Amino acid sequence: MSKINEMNLLLIKRDLLLKQQKADLQALKLQFIETRKVMSPLNILKSTFSGADLKSNLITITLGLASNYLIEKFPSFSIDTKIQKIAKRLFKFIK
């Protein structure tokens, strides 16, 4: 008699596990769809050029490009000290 009850208990647990797996799969699919929407190139551009941060974003991009251009344009500067080497590396990473 206990074998039958154990078997029924296992079947019930299996059914609950299958339902949980289906629910998790559905949630994962919804999360994937939302992630795809957020990561689309159009939404990335919209978030980059949002109204409030537009000026600060453009200034940051411009300063990064200008500093990178100057460093690449004039590589013949003599770098004597470690501080100057560090400053050059920092300016390359500002973007």
PDB file of C-alpha atoms in Angstrom:
ATOM      1  CA  MET A   1       0.000   0.000   0.000  1.00  0.00           C
ATOM      2  CA  SER A   2       2.825   2.403   0.786  1.00  0.00           C
ATOM      3  CA  LYS A   3       4.364   1.746  -2.640  1.00  0.00           C
ATOM      4  CA  ILE A   4       1.238   3.065  -4.332  1.00  0.00           C
ATOM      5  CA  ASN A   5       1.204   6.187  -2.171  1.00  0.00           C
ATOM      6  CA  GLU A   6       4.888   6.829  -2.857  1.00  0.00           C
ATOM      7  CA  MET A   7       4.304   6.402  -6.591  1.00  0.00           C
ATOM      8  CA  ASN A   8       1.374   8.833  -6.500  1.00  0.00           C
ATOM      9  CA  LEU A   9       3.493  11.291  -4.553  1.00  0.00           C
ATOM     10  CA  LEU A  10       6.289  11.020  -7.127  1.00  0.00           C
ATOM     11  CA  LEU A  11       3.825  11.556  -9.979  1.00  0.00           C
ATOM     12  CA  ILE A  12       2.388  14.633  -8.265  1.00  0.00           C
ATOM     13  CA  LYS A  13       5.890  16.031  -7.687  1.00  0.00           C
ATOM     14  CA  ARG A  14       6.755  15.360 -11.322  1.00  0.00           C
ATOM     15  CA  ASP A  15       3.652  17.200 -12.503  1.00  0.00           C
ATOM     16  CA  LEU A  16       4.445  20.148 -10.251  1.00  0.00           C
ATOM     17  CA  LEU A  17       8.002  20.236 -11.560  1.00  0.00           C
ATOM     18  CA  LEU A  18       6.807  20.183 -15.173  1.00  0.00           C
ATOM     19  CA  LYS A  19       4.409  23.063 -14.465  1.00  0.00           C
ATOM     20  CA  GLN A  20       7.211  25.014 -12.800  1.00  0.00           C
ATOM     21  CA  GLN A  21       9.481  24.388 -15.779  1.00  0.00           C
ATOM     22  CA  LYS A  22       6.805  25.616 -18.189  1.00  0.00           C
ATOM     23  CA  ALA A  23       6.290  28.766 -16.118  1.00  0.00           C
ATOM     24  CA  ASP A  24      10.040  29.396 -15.958  1.00  0.00           C
ATOM     25  CA  LEU A  25      10.357  28.897 -19.717  1.00  0.00           C
ATOM     26  CA  GLN A  26       7.545  31.376 -20.352  1.00  0.00           C
ATOM     27  CA  ALA A  27       9.147  33.938 -18.048  1.00  0.00           C
ATOM     28  CA  LEU A  28      12.491  33.416 -19.782  1.00  0.00           C
ATOM     29  CA  LYS A  29      10.908  33.940 -23.196  1.00  0.00           C
ATOM     30  CA  LEU A  30       9.271  37.183 -22.033  1.00  0.00           C
ATOM     31  CA  GLN A  31      12.569  38.394 -20.577  1.00  0.00           C
ATOM     32  CA  PHE A  32      14.332  37.598 -23.864  1.00  0.00           C
ATOM     33  CA  ILE A  33      11.763  39.592 -25.837  1.00  0.00           C
ATOM     34  CA  GLU A  34      12.135  42.582 -23.487  1.00  0.00           C
ATOM     35  CA  THR A  35      15.928  42.389 -23.672  1.00  0.00           C
ATOM     36  CA  ARG A  36      15.788  42.290 -27.464  1.00  0.00           C
ATOM     37  CA  LYS A  37      13.605  45.402 -27.481  1.00  0.00           C
ATOM     38  CA  VAL A  38      15.952  47.287 -25.149  1.00  0.00           C
ATOM     39  CA  MET A  39      19.092  46.237 -27.017  1.00  0.00           C
ATOM     40  CA  SER A  40      17.824  47.176 -30.466  1.00  0.00           C
ATOM     41  CA  PRO A  41      20.002  49.805 -32.180  1.00  0.00           C
ATOM     42  CA  LEU A  42      17.123  52.285 -32.407  1.00  0.00           C
ATOM     43  CA  ASN A  43      16.468  52.173 -28.658  1.00  0.00           C
ATOM     44  CA  ILE A  44      20.183  52.484 -27.899  1.00  0.00           C
ATOM     45  CA  LEU A  45      20.345  55.622 -30.047  1.00  0.00           C
ATOM     46  CA  LYS A  46      17.217  57.012 -28.392  1.00  0.00           C
ATOM     47  CA  SER A  47      18.666  56.501 -24.926  1.00  0.00           C
ATOM     48  CA  THR A  48      22.004  58.016 -25.984  1.00  0.00           C
ATOM     49  CA  PHE A  49      20.428  61.151 -27.380  1.00  0.00           C
ATOM     50  CA  SER A  50      17.743  61.713 -24.780  1.00  0.00           C
ATOM     51  CA  GLY A  51      16.743  65.355 -24.291  1.00  0.00           C
ATOM     52  CA  ALA A  52      18.116  66.031 -20.808  1.00  0.00           C
ATOM     53  CA  ASP A  53      21.509  64.456 -21.295  1.00  0.00           C
ATOM     54  CA  LEU A  54      22.041  65.446 -24.912  1.00  0.00           C
ATOM     55  CA  LYS A  55      24.402  68.341 -24.215  1.00  0.00           C
ATOM     56  CA  SER A  56      26.522  66.467 -21.698  1.00  0.00           C
ATOM     57  CA  ASN A  57      26.692  63.405 -23.971  1.00  0.00           C
ATOM     58  CA  LEU A  58      27.746  65.475 -26.958  1.00  0.00           C
ATOM     59  CA  ILE A  59      30.342  67.363 -24.917  1.00  0.00           C
ATOM     60  CA  THR A  60      31.781  64.115 -23.554  1.00  0.00           C
ATOM     61  CA  ILE A  61      31.924  62.532 -26.998  1.00  0.00           C
ATOM     62  CA  THR A  62      33.502  65.648 -28.514  1.00  0.00           C
ATOM     63  CA  LEU A  63      36.141  65.916 -25.790  1.00  0.00           C
ATOM     64  CA  GLY A  64      37.004  62.253 -26.139  1.00  0.00           C
ATOM     65  CA  LEU A  65      37.351  62.462 -29.898  1.00  0.00           C
ATOM     66  CA  ALA A  66      39.365  65.686 -29.716  1.00  0.00           C
ATOM     67  CA  SER A  67      41.782  64.361 -27.116  1.00  0.00           C
ATOM     68  CA  ASN A  68      42.236  61.118 -29.027  1.00  0.00           C
ATOM     69  CA  TYR A  69      42.837  63.057 -32.251  1.00  0.00           C
ATOM     70  CA  LEU A  70      45.435  65.290 -30.628  1.00  0.00           C
ATOM     71  CA  ILE A  71      47.279  62.366 -29.103  1.00  0.00           C
ATOM     72  CA  GLU A  72      47.318  60.470 -32.409  1.00  0.00           C
ATOM     73  CA  LYS A  73      48.167  63.563 -34.452  1.00  0.00           C
ATOM     74  CA  PHE A  74      51.173  64.603 -32.377  1.00  0.00           C
ATOM     75  CA  PRO A  75      52.904  61.414 -31.220  1.00  0.00           C
ATOM     76  CA  SER A  76      56.298  63.079 -31.478  1.00  0.00           C
ATOM     77  CA  PHE A  77      55.997  64.795 -28.093  1.00  0.00           C
ATOM     78  CA  SER A  78      58.931  63.744 -25.984  1.00  0.00           C
ATOM     79  CA  ILE A  79      57.674  61.933 -22.950  1.00  0.00           C
ATOM     80  CA  ASP A  80      60.280  62.146 -20.230  1.00  0.00           C
ATOM     81  CA  THR A  81      58.431  61.515 -17.022  1.00  0.00           C
ATOM     82  CA  LYS A  82      56.119  58.787 -15.836  1.00  0.00           C
ATOM     83  CA  ILE A  83      53.448  61.377 -15.023  1.00  0.00           C
ATOM     84  CA  GLN A  84      53.343  62.465 -18.649  1.00  0.00           C
ATOM     85  CA  LYS A  85      53.064  58.840 -19.786  1.00  0.00           C
ATOM     86  CA  ILE A  86      50.184  58.276 -17.395  1.00  0.00           C
ATOM     87  CA  ALA A  87      48.486  61.486 -18.547  1.00  0.00           C
ATOM     88  CA  LYS A  88      48.761  60.381 -22.173  1.00  0.00           C
ATOM     89  CA  ARG A  89      47.196  57.008 -21.366  1.00  0.00           C
ATOM     90  CA  LEU A  90      44.383  58.676 -19.428  1.00  0.00           C
ATOM     91  CA  PHE A  91      43.611  61.050 -22.290  1.00  0.00           C
ATOM     92  CA  LYS A  92      43.389  58.100 -24.658  1.00  0.00           C
ATOM     93  CA  PHE A  93      40.722  56.478 -22.479  1.00  0.00           C
ATOM     94  CA  ILE A  94      38.572  59.603 -22.092  1.00  0.00           C
ATOM     95  CA  LYS A  95      35.647  59.177 -24.419  1.00  0.00           C
TER      96      LYS A  95
END
